[in-house]
Amino acid sequence: EKQQPRGCAASVGQRFCFPPWRGLACRTAPMATYPQALSSAHGASCLAATLTRAERAPTFTSGRLFSGSSRTLRQQYGSCKPAFRKASAVSVLSMSATPETKKVVVLGGGIIGASIAYFLAQRDHVEVTVVESVRVAAAAGGKGGGFLAGGWGDGSVTQHLHRESFKLHEQLARELNIESYRKIPTLSVTGARWLEPGGASSECQWLDGRASARLLDNDTAQVTPYEYTTKLMAAAEDRGTKVVIGNVLGLRVEDSGDGAVVTGVHVEGVEDAIQSDSVVISMGPWSVMAEEWLPGVKVPLEGVKSTSLVYPGTRGVADDPFALFCGEDDNGCHLEVYPRPSGEVYICGCGGSDYVSASRLRPGGDCDNASKIDADPSRVDAAARSFSNLAPSVAFAESGDEIEPMSQACMRPCAPDALPILGKAPGYKGAFLACGHNCWGILWAPITGKLMAEEIIDGRSMCVDISRFSAERFMPKKRGGRGRHMRTEGVGEQW
């Protein structure tokens, strides 16, 4: 340590050699290239050790090769290993190539697609393209309720999705100035004709109809999905993400000799296929199209189409926020009521949901596009009657006239087991699935974006274990194995 190490670089602009472990000969390169040149962990550790000593003794002869035993070198330079072990001349410059850019195409511009695009865009050397058939946030990503409950998955397989995503919502709200995010308590509400008006809650002043209420959860939150989705997509675009509006016609699948590889996306109105290294199918219920684009892959989703209402904003509601979960009533409704910071009141749980099969979601079906998803007028009327009994001060104007709410509809994508489908598409390289989020799509959006970015770029999700959500669970199970075998291969009939 007291002696001046030999062969180290004196300063920027001089030349450098790695220690010649067991006869390693090194070429020289400008010091300025080293941070880019050393991409391996071994190379970085050697450089760090050598530069530390260079700072202590800044006047050496540059370019000199070492001599002496490896034991002596270890005493001088520690136990770091070299990036190259063979005794051959190696150019440091050969390590300085810029990492190849990874091209990722995200299919779907809803809340899940926007979240995936956002987290991918945070990575270096990733080129992201989002393909959306209508517009960003055209479906549930713009029309959902936005209720967030981090503890409602405790004890289930989705517990970590709930907990981690609940925390991410708060973090993203700070980072992207999502103004509609806030913590609110949740009440359980029972409506009945025999109850006295105004007796529901001394805290929730606008719940002034025939209802009773109790605290259900004090650790819940909300966000307006449209604001979340559009702000995440805008942030992704600021980092270079491209949004293409058009219908996906199919995927380009090639045989690499080692299996099927997805290498591009065919989009209506785009002459050439959009090149890809990875494609993520995150199209909500329309992700059933993966079964046609990727033969053999099973994505058994059903769309649950439901009506929702939005009442105009009032100051009383804005200043007194409570989420309400109501029991089923005489109108066939089990209302969920979410007052927003603007004072608007969002209502879903209107009953009479339409269960949309895959054939109706595919091209030519009556629900093959987000623009075709309309409210059911009979459920609008039923929900309006139910809500006016619970909160007449919101449902009626001061004149006594009933206020007509804005009505809309969207679909929840549901798998048979009500669990999401996340991860690699079985049997295909470069194809990924992120769909089937059921009624928790808004809550799970941030964690889905983060874990899918890890799955695509790093090779596996590290923030959450997603093995239970693989599409493999829908693949036909291999049967048999109890017949004759030649070593490990089944021969003849198996049972």
JSON list of C-alpha atoms in Angstrom, two decimals, residues 131-320:
[
{"chain": "A", "resi": 131, "resn": "VAL", "atom": "CA", "xyz": [-51.05, 0.52, -29.80]},
{"chain": "A", "resi": 132, "resn": "GLU", "atom": "CA", "xyz": [-54.61, 1.52, -28.87]},
{"chain": "A", "resi": 133, "resn": "SER", "atom": "CA", "xyz": [-57.69, 0.99, -31.04]},
{"chain": "A", "resi": 134, "resn": "VAL", "atom": "CA", "xyz": [-59.80, 3.96, -29.87]},
{"chain": "A", "resi": 135, "resn": "ARG", "atom": "CA", "xyz": [-58.03, 6.44, -27.56]},
{"chain": "A", "resi": 136, "resn": "VAL", "atom": "CA", "xyz": [-56.10, 6.37, -24.31]},
{"chain": "A", "resi": 137, "resn": "ALA", "atom": "CA", "xyz": [-58.39, 5.59, -21.33]},
{"chain": "A", "resi": 138, "resn": "ALA", "atom": "CA", "xyz": [-61.34, 4.76, -23.60]},
{"chain": "A", "resi": 139, "resn": "ALA", "atom": "CA", "xyz": [-62.67, 1.90, -21.47]},
{"chain": "A", "resi": 140, "resn": "ALA", "atom": "CA", "xyz": [-62.43, 1.03, -17.75]},
{"chain": "A", "resi": 141, "resn": "GLY", "atom": "CA", "xyz": [-59.16, 2.98, -17.49]},
{"chain": "A", "resi": 142, "resn": "GLY", "atom": "CA", "xyz": [-61.24, 6.12, -17.96]},
{"chain": "A", "resi": 143, "resn": "LYS", "atom": "CA", "xyz": [-64.64, 5.06, -16.62]},
{"chain": "A", "resi": 144, "resn": "GLY", "atom": "CA", "xyz": [-63.89, 2.94, -13.56]},
{"chain": "A", "resi": 145, "resn": "GLY", "atom": "CA", "xyz": [-64.61, 3.89, -9.97]},
{"chain": "A", "resi": 146, "resn": "GLY", "atom": "CA", "xyz": [-61.05, 4.17, -8.65]},
{"chain": "A", "resi": 147, "resn": "PHE", "atom": "CA", "xyz": [-61.56, 2.62, -5.20]},
{"chain": "A", "resi": 148, "resn": "LEU", "atom": "CA", "xyz": [-58.30, 1.49, -3.56]},
{"chain": "A", "resi": 149, "resn": "ALA", "atom": "CA", "xyz": [-58.07, -0.94, -0.64]},
{"chain": "A", "resi": 150, "resn": "GLY", "atom": "CA", "xyz": [-54.63, -2.22, 0.27]},
{"chain": "A", "resi": 151, "resn": "GLY", "atom": "CA", "xyz": [-55.76, -4.65, 2.96]},
{"chain": "A", "resi": 152, "resn": "TRP", "atom": "CA", "xyz": [-58.67, -6.28, 1.18]},
{"chain": "A", "resi": 153, "resn": "GLY", "atom": "CA", "xyz": [-56.53, -9.05, -0.28]},
{"chain": "A", "resi": 154, "resn": "ASP", "atom": "CA", "xyz": [-54.91, -10.09, 3.00]},
{"chain": "A", "resi": 155, "resn": "GLY", "atom": "CA", "xyz": [-54.72, -13.85, 3.39]},
{"chain": "A", "resi": 156, "resn": "SER", "atom": "CA", "xyz": [-55.29, -14.48, -0.32]},
{"chain": "A", "resi": 157, "resn": "VAL", "atom": "CA", "xyz": [-52.96, -15.17, -3.23]},
{"chain": "A", "resi": 158, "resn": "THR", "atom": "CA", "xyz": [-53.35, -11.53, -4.32]},
{"chain": "A", "resi": 159, "resn": "GLN", "atom": "CA", "xyz": [-52.26, -10.04, -0.98]},
{"chain": "A", "resi": 160, "resn": "HIS", "atom": "CA", "xyz": [-48.96, -8.70, -2.29]},
{"chain": "A", "resi": 161, "resn": "LEU", "atom": "CA", "xyz": [-50.62, -7.24, -5.39]},
{"chain": "A", "resi": 162, "resn": "HIS", "atom": "CA", "xyz": [-52.98, -5.33, -3.11]},
{"chain": "A", "resi": 163, "resn": "ARG", "atom": "CA", "xyz": [-50.40, -4.17, -0.60]},
{"chain": "A", "resi": 164, "resn": "GLU", "atom": "CA", "xyz": [-47.60, -3.20, -2.97]},
{"chain": "A", "resi": 165, "resn": "SER", "atom": "CA", "xyz": [-49.84, -1.48, -5.48]},
{"chain": "A", "resi": 166, "resn": "PHE", "atom": "CA", "xyz": [-51.63, 0.48, -2.76]},
{"chain": "A", "resi": 167, "resn": "LYS", "atom": "CA", "xyz": [-48.27, 1.95, -1.76]},
{"chain": "A", "resi": 168, "resn": "LEU", "atom": "CA", "xyz": [-47.30, 2.63, -5.37]},
{"chain": "A", "resi": 169, "resn": "HIS", "atom": "CA", "xyz": [-50.48, 4.62, -5.95]},
{"chain": "A", "resi": 170, "resn": "GLU", "atom": "CA", "xyz": [-49.51, 7.06, -3.23]},
{"chain": "A", "resi": 171, "resn": "GLN", "atom": "CA", "xyz": [-45.96, 7.30, -4.56]},
{"chain": "A", "resi": 172, "resn": "LEU", "atom": "CA", "xyz": [-47.07, 7.93, -8.14]},
{"chain": "A", "resi": 173, "resn": "ALA", "atom": "CA", "xyz": [-49.60, 10.52, -6.98]},
{"chain": "A", "resi": 174, "resn": "ARG", "atom": "CA", "xyz": [-46.75, 12.53, -5.46]},
{"chain": "A", "resi": 175, "resn": "GLU", "atom": "CA", "xyz": [-44.39, 12.09, -8.38]},
{"chain": "A", "resi": 176, "resn": "LEU", "atom": "CA", "xyz": [-46.92, 12.86, -11.14]},
{"chain": "A", "resi": 177, "resn": "ASN", "atom": "CA", "xyz": [-49.17, 15.30, -9.23]},
{"chain": "A", "resi": 178, "resn": "ILE", "atom": "CA", "xyz": [-52.27, 13.11, -9.50]},
{"chain": "A", "resi": 179, "resn": "GLU", "atom": "CA", "xyz": [-54.65, 15.47, -7.76]},
{"chain": "A", "resi": 180, "resn": "SER", "atom": "CA", "xyz": [-57.60, 13.07, -7.45]},
{"chain": "A", "resi": 181, "resn": "TYR", "atom": "CA", "xyz": [-55.68, 10.65, -5.23]},
{"chain": "A", "resi": 182, "resn": "ARG", "atom": "CA", "xyz": [-56.58, 10.86, -1.56]},
{"chain": "A", "resi": 183, "resn": "LYS", "atom": "CA", "xyz": [-57.15, 8.69, 1.50]},
{"chain": "A", "resi": 184, "resn": "ILE", "atom": "CA", "xyz": [-60.81, 8.31, 2.47]},
{"chain": "A", "resi": 185, "resn": "PRO", "atom": "CA", "xyz": [-62.68, 6.13, 4.98]},
{"chain": "A", "resi": 186, "resn": "THR", "atom": "CA", "xyz": [-65.24, 3.59, 3.78]},
{"chain": "A", "resi": 187, "resn": "LEU", "atom": "CA", "xyz": [-68.70, 3.07, 5.26]},
{"chain": "A", "resi": 188, "resn": "SER", "atom": "CA", "xyz": [-71.01, 0.07, 5.05]},
{"chain": "A", "resi": 189, "resn": "VAL", "atom": "CA", "xyz": [-74.51, 1.38, 4.32]},
{"chain": "A", "resi": 190, "resn": "THR", "atom": "CA", "xyz": [-77.93, -0.19, 4.61]},
{"chain": "A", "resi": 191, "resn": "GLY", "atom": "CA", "xyz": [-80.89, 1.49, 3.01]},
{"chain": "A", "resi": 192, "resn": "ALA", "atom": "CA", "xyz": [-84.48, 0.81, 4.08]},
{"chain": "A", "resi": 193, "resn": "ARG", "atom": "CA", "xyz": [-87.80, 2.58, 3.71]},
{"chain": "A", "resi": 194, "resn": "TRP", "atom": "CA", "xyz": [-88.59, 2.26, 7.41]},
{"chain": "A", "resi": 195, "resn": "LEU", "atom": "CA", "xyz": [-85.47, 4.19, 8.47]},
{"chain": "A", "resi": 196, "resn": "GLU", "atom": "CA", "xyz": [-85.79, 7.84, 9.41]},
{"chain": "A", "resi": 197, "resn": "PRO", "atom": "CA", "xyz": [-84.21, 10.29, 6.91]},
{"chain": "A", "resi": 198, "resn": "GLY", "atom": "CA", "xyz": [-80.89, 11.76, 7.96]},
{"chain": "A", "resi": 199, "resn": "GLY", "atom": "CA", "xyz": [-80.04, 9.11, 10.53]},
{"chain": "A", "resi": 200, "resn": "ALA", "atom": "CA", "xyz": [-77.21, 7.40, 8.64]},
{"chain": "A", "resi": 201, "resn": "SER", "atom": "CA", "xyz": [-74.12, 9.09, 9.94]},
{"chain": "A", "resi": 202, "resn": "SER", "atom": "CA", "xyz": [-73.26, 12.14, 11.95]},
{"chain": "A", "resi": 203, "resn": "GLU", "atom": "CA", "xyz": [-70.02, 12.37, 9.95]},
{"chain": "A", "resi": 204, "resn": "CYS", "atom": "CA", "xyz": [-71.26, 11.93, 6.36]},
{"chain": "A", "resi": 205, "resn": "GLN", "atom": "CA", "xyz": [-73.65, 14.87, 6.15]},
{"chain": "A", "resi": 206, "resn": "TRP", "atom": "CA", "xyz": [-74.72, 14.31, 2.54]},
{"chain": "A", "resi": 207, "resn": "LEU", "atom": "CA", "xyz": [-75.88, 10.75, 3.32]},
{"chain": "A", "resi": 208, "resn": "ASP", "atom": "CA", "xyz": [-79.14, 12.29, 4.49]},
{"chain": "A", "resi": 209, "resn": "GLY", "atom": "CA", "xyz": [-81.74, 9.80, 3.28]},
{"chain": "A", "resi": 210, "resn": "ARG", "atom": "CA", "xyz": [-83.24, 6.62, 4.68]},
{"chain": "A", "resi": 211, "resn": "ALA", "atom": "CA", "xyz": [-80.05, 4.74, 5.53]},
{"chain": "A", "resi": 212, "resn": "SER", "atom": "CA", "xyz": [-77.91, 3.48, 8.38]},
{"chain": "A", "resi": 213, "resn": "ALA", "atom": "CA", "xyz": [-74.12, 3.37, 8.23]},
{"chain": "A", "resi": 214, "resn": "ARG", "atom": "CA", "xyz": [-71.11, 1.98, 10.07]},
{"chain": "A", "resi": 215, "resn": "LEU", "atom": "CA", "xyz": [-67.37, 2.28, 9.51]},
{"chain": "A", "resi": 216, "resn": "LEU", "atom": "CA", "xyz": [-66.08, -0.52, 7.30]},
{"chain": "A", "resi": 217, "resn": "ASP", "atom": "CA", "xyz": [-62.43, 0.45, 6.76]},
{"chain": "A", "resi": 218, "resn": "ASN", "atom": "CA", "xyz": [-60.49, 3.55, 7.71]},
{"chain": "A", "resi": 219, "resn": "ASP", "atom": "CA", "xyz": [-57.45, 2.77, 5.54]},
{"chain": "A", "resi": 220, "resn": "THR", "atom": "CA", "xyz": [-58.78, 3.07, 1.99]},
{"chain": "A", "resi": 221, "resn": "ALA", "atom": "CA", "xyz": [-58.19, 5.57, -0.79]},
{"chain": "A", "resi": 222, "resn": "GLN", "atom": "CA", "xyz": [-59.37, 6.62, -4.21]},
{"chain": "A", "resi": 223, "resn": "VAL", "atom": "CA", "xyz": [-58.12, 7.98, -7.51]},
{"chain": "A", "resi": 224, "resn": "THR", "atom": "CA", "xyz": [-59.93, 9.08, -10.64]},
{"chain": "A", "resi": 225, "resn": "PRO", "atom": "CA", "xyz": [-58.85, 6.47, -13.22]},
{"chain": "A", "resi": 226, "resn": "TYR", "atom": "CA", "xyz": [-58.95, 8.86, -16.17]},
{"chain": "A", "resi": 227, "resn": "GLU", "atom": "CA", "xyz": [-56.47, 11.23, -14.53]},
{"chain": "A", "resi": 228, "resn": "TYR", "atom": "CA", "xyz": [-54.18, 8.38, -13.47]},
{"chain": "A", "resi": 229, "resn": "THR", "atom": "CA", "xyz": [-54.18, 6.73, -16.91]},
{"chain": "A", "resi": 230, "resn": "THR", "atom": "CA", "xyz": [-53.66, 9.88, -18.95]},
{"chain": "A", "resi": 231, "resn": "LYS", "atom": "CA", "xyz": [-50.94, 11.25, -16.67]},
{"chain": "A", "resi": 232, "resn": "LEU", "atom": "CA", "xyz": [-48.96, 8.01, -16.70]},
{"chain": "A", "resi": 233, "resn": "MET", "atom": "CA", "xyz": [-49.22, 7.81, -20.47]},
{"chain": "A", "resi": 234, "resn": "ALA", "atom": "CA", "xyz": [-48.16, 11.44, -20.83]},
{"chain": "A", "resi": 235, "resn": "ALA", "atom": "CA", "xyz": [-45.16, 10.81, -18.57]},
{"chain": "A", "resi": 236, "resn": "ALA", "atom": "CA", "xyz": [-44.24, 7.78, -20.69]},
{"chain": "A", "resi": 237, "resn": "GLU", "atom": "CA", "xyz": [-44.53, 9.86, -23.87]},
{"chain": "A", "resi": 238, "resn": "ASP", "atom": "CA", "xyz": [-42.25, 12.49, -22.34]},
{"chain": "A", "resi": 239, "resn": "ARG", "atom": "CA", "xyz": [-39.61, 9.76, -22.13]},
{"chain": "A", "resi": 240, "resn": "GLY", "atom": "CA", "xyz": [-40.03, 8.75, -25.76]},
{"chain": "A", "resi": 241, "resn": "THR", "atom": "CA", "xyz": [-42.98, 6.35, -25.79]},
{"chain": "A", "resi": 242, "resn": "LYS", "atom": "CA", "xyz": [-44.98, 6.43, -29.02]},
{"chain": "A", "resi": 243, "resn": "VAL", "atom": "CA", "xyz": [-48.76, 5.98, -29.10]},
{"chain": "A", "resi": 244, "resn": "VAL", "atom": "CA", "xyz": [-50.26, 4.53, -32.29]},
{"chain": "A", "resi": 245, "resn": "ILE", "atom": "CA", "xyz": [-54.04, 4.59, -32.79]},
{"chain": "A", "resi": 246, "resn": "GLY", "atom": "CA", "xyz": [-55.25, 1.64, -34.83]},
{"chain": "A", "resi": 247, "resn": "ASN", "atom": "CA", "xyz": [-56.67, -1.86, -34.65]},
{"chain": "A", "resi": 248, "resn": "VAL", "atom": "CA", "xyz": [-54.23, -4.71, -34.17]},
{"chain": "A", "resi": 249, "resn": "LEU", "atom": "CA", "xyz": [-54.59, -7.17, -37.04]},
{"chain": "A", "resi": 250, "resn": "GLY", "atom": "CA", "xyz": [-52.23, -9.79, -35.69]},
{"chain": "A", "resi": 251, "resn": "LEU", "atom": "CA", "xyz": [-48.74, -10.62, -34.55]},
{"chain": "A", "resi": 252, "resn": "ARG", "atom": "CA", "xyz": [-45.77, -11.59, -36.68]},
{"chain": "A", "resi": 253, "resn": "VAL", "atom": "CA", "xyz": [-44.54, -14.94, -35.41]},
{"chain": "A", "resi": 254, "resn": "GLU", "atom": "CA", "xyz": [-41.37, -16.55, -36.72]},
{"chain": "A", "resi": 255, "resn": "ASP", "atom": "CA", "xyz": [-39.74, -19.92, -36.17]},
{"chain": "A", "resi": 256, "resn": "SER", "atom": "CA", "xyz": [-36.29, -19.36, -34.75]},
{"chain": "A", "resi": 257, "resn": "GLY", "atom": "CA", "xyz": [-35.34, -23.03, -34.87]},
{"chain": "A", "resi": 258, "resn": "ASP", "atom": "CA", "xyz": [-35.64, -22.98, -31.10]},
{"chain": "A", "resi": 259, "resn": "GLY", "atom": "CA", "xyz": [-39.36, -22.25, -30.92]},
{"chain": "A", "resi": 260, "resn": "ALA", "atom": "CA", "xyz": [-41.84, -19.59, -31.96]},
{"chain": "A", "resi": 261, "resn": "VAL", "atom": "CA", "xyz": [-40.75, -15.96, -31.56]},
{"chain": "A", "resi": 262, "resn": "VAL", "atom": "CA", "xyz": [-42.96, -12.87, -31.79]},
{"chain": "A", "resi": 263, "resn": "THR", "atom": "CA", "xyz": [-41.09, -10.24, -33.79]},
{"chain": "A", "resi": 264, "resn": "GLY", "atom": "CA", "xyz": [-43.69, -7.66, -34.73]},
{"chain": "A", "resi": 265, "resn": "VAL", "atom": "CA", "xyz": [-47.25, -6.34, -34.65]},
{"chain": "A", "resi": 266, "resn": "HIS", "atom": "CA", "xyz": [-49.48, -5.77, -37.68]},
{"chain": "A", "resi": 267, "resn": "VAL", "atom": "CA", "xyz": [-51.65, -2.66, -37.22]},
{"chain": "A", "resi": 268, "resn": "GLU", "atom": "CA", "xyz": [-54.43, -1.48, -39.49]},
{"chain": "A", "resi": 269, "resn": "GLY", "atom": "CA", "xyz": [-53.31, 1.56, -41.46]},
{"chain": "A", "resi": 270, "resn": "VAL", "atom": "CA", "xyz": [-49.61, 0.94, -40.79]},
{"chain": "A", "resi": 271, "resn": "GLU", "atom": "CA", "xyz": [-47.84, -0.37, -43.89]},
{"chain": "A", "resi": 272, "resn": "ASP", "atom": "CA", "xyz": [-45.12, -2.41, -42.24]},
{"chain": "A", "resi": 273, "resn": "ALA", "atom": "CA", "xyz": [-45.27, -4.44, -39.08]},
{"chain": "A", "resi": 274, "resn": "ILE", "atom": "CA", "xyz": [-44.09, -2.59, -35.97]},
{"chain": "A", "resi": 275, "resn": "GLN", "atom": "CA", "xyz": [-40.84, -4.30, -35.04]},
{"chain": "A", "resi": 276, "resn": "SER", "atom": "CA", "xyz": [-40.64, -5.79, -31.57]},
{"chain": "A", "resi": 277, "resn": "ASP", "atom": "CA", "xyz": [-38.42, -7.76, -29.25]},
{"chain": "A", "resi": 278, "resn": "SER", "atom": "CA", "xyz": [-41.32, -8.11, -26.82]},
{"chain": "A", "resi": 279, "resn": "VAL", "atom": "CA", "xyz": [-45.08, -7.66, -27.14]},
{"chain": "A", "resi": 280, "resn": "VAL", "atom": "CA", "xyz": [-47.39, -7.22, -24.12]},
{"chain": "A", "resi": 281, "resn": "ILE", "atom": "CA", "xyz": [-51.07, -8.00, -24.60]},
{"chain": "A", "resi": 282, "resn": "SER", "atom": "CA", "xyz": [-52.86, -5.80, -22.06]},
{"chain": "A", "resi": 283, "resn": "MET", "atom": "CA", "xyz": [-56.18, -5.11, -23.75]},
{"chain": "A", "resi": 284, "resn": "GLY", "atom": "CA", "xyz": [-58.58, -5.82, -20.89]},
{"chain": "A", "resi": 285, "resn": "PRO", "atom": "CA", "xyz": [-61.34, -8.24, -21.96]},
{"chain": "A", "resi": 286, "resn": "TRP", "atom": "CA", "xyz": [-60.22, -7.90, -25.58]},
{"chain": "A", "resi": 287, "resn": "SER", "atom": "CA", "xyz": [-57.05, -9.77, -24.63]},
{"chain": "A", "resi": 288, "resn": "VAL", "atom": "CA", "xyz": [-58.99, -12.88, -25.70]},
{"chain": "A", "resi": 289, "resn": "MET", "atom": "CA", "xyz": [-57.57, -12.07, -29.15]},
{"chain": "A", "resi": 290, "resn": "ALA", "atom": "CA", "xyz": [-54.31, -13.59, -27.92]},
{"chain": "A", "resi": 291, "resn": "GLU", "atom": "CA", "xyz": [-55.86, -16.99, -28.55]},
{"chain": "A", "resi": 292, "resn": "GLU", "atom": "CA", "xyz": [-56.06, -16.21, -32.28]},
{"chain": "A", "resi": 293, "resn": "TRP", "atom": "CA", "xyz": [-52.72, -14.45, -32.52]},
{"chain": "A", "resi": 294, "resn": "LEU", "atom": "CA", "xyz": [-50.84, -17.07, -30.47]},
{"chain": "A", "resi": 295, "resn": "PRO", "atom": "CA", "xyz": [-52.30, -20.49, -31.32]},
{"chain": "A", "resi": 296, "resn": "GLY", "atom": "CA", "xyz": [-52.26, -22.83, -28.36]},
{"chain": "A", "resi": 297, "resn": "VAL", "atom": "CA", "xyz": [-52.35, -20.08, -25.71]},
{"chain": "A", "resi": 298, "resn": "LYS", "atom": "CA", "xyz": [-55.49, -19.97, -23.58]},
{"chain": "A", "resi": 299, "resn": "VAL", "atom": "CA", "xyz": [-56.86, -16.64, -22.35]},
{"chain": "A", "resi": 300, "resn": "PRO", "atom": "CA", "xyz": [-60.38, -17.56, -21.15]},
{"chain": "A", "resi": 301, "resn": "LEU", "atom": "CA", "xyz": [-61.69, -14.12, -20.29]},
{"chain": "A", "resi": 302, "resn": "GLU", "atom": "CA", "xyz": [-65.24, -12.91, -19.98]},
{"chain": "A", "resi": 303, "resn": "GLY", "atom": "CA", "xyz": [-66.23, -9.25, -19.99]},
{"chain": "A", "resi": 304, "resn": "VAL", "atom": "CA", "xyz": [-68.59, -8.16, -17.22]},
{"chain": "A", "resi": 305, "resn": "LYS", "atom": "CA", "xyz": [-70.31, -5.09, -18.65]},
{"chain": "A", "resi": 306, "resn": "SER", "atom": "CA", "xyz": [-71.74, -2.78, -15.98]},
{"chain": "A", "resi": 307, "resn": "THR", "atom": "CA", "xyz": [-73.44, 0.59, -15.92]},
{"chain": "A", "resi": 308, "resn": "SER", "atom": "CA", "xyz": [-72.21, 3.53, -13.85]},
{"chain": "A", "resi": 309, "resn": "LEU", "atom": "CA", "xyz": [-73.50, 7.03, -13.08]},
{"chain": "A", "resi": 310, "resn": "VAL", "atom": "CA", "xyz": [-71.80, 10.33, -12.30]},
{"chain": "A", "resi": 311, "resn": "TYR", "atom": "CA", "xyz": [-73.69, 13.09, -10.48]},
{"chain": "A", "resi": 312, "resn": "PRO", "atom": "CA", "xyz": [-72.57, 16.74, -10.74]},
{"chain": "A", "resi": 313, "resn": "GLY", "atom": "CA", "xyz": [-70.24, 18.09, -8.10]},
{"chain": "A", "resi": 314, "resn": "THR", "atom": "CA", "xyz": [-71.37, 19.80, -4.93]},
{"chain": "A", "resi": 315, "resn": "ARG", "atom": "CA", "xyz": [-69.30, 21.52, -2.25]},
{"chain": "A", "resi": 316, "resn": "GLY", "atom": "CA", "xyz": [-70.95, 19.47, 0.51]},
{"chain": "A", "resi": 317, "resn": "VAL", "atom": "CA", "xyz": [-69.74, 16.22, -1.06]},
{"chain": "A", "resi": 318, "resn": "ALA", "atom": "CA", "xyz": [-66.27, 17.57, -1.81]},
{"chain": "A", "resi": 319, "resn": "ASP", "atom": "CA", "xyz": [-65.75, 18.58, 1.83]},
{"chain": "A", "resi": 320, "resn": "ASP", "atom": "CA", "xyz": [-67.13, 15.36, 3.32]}
]
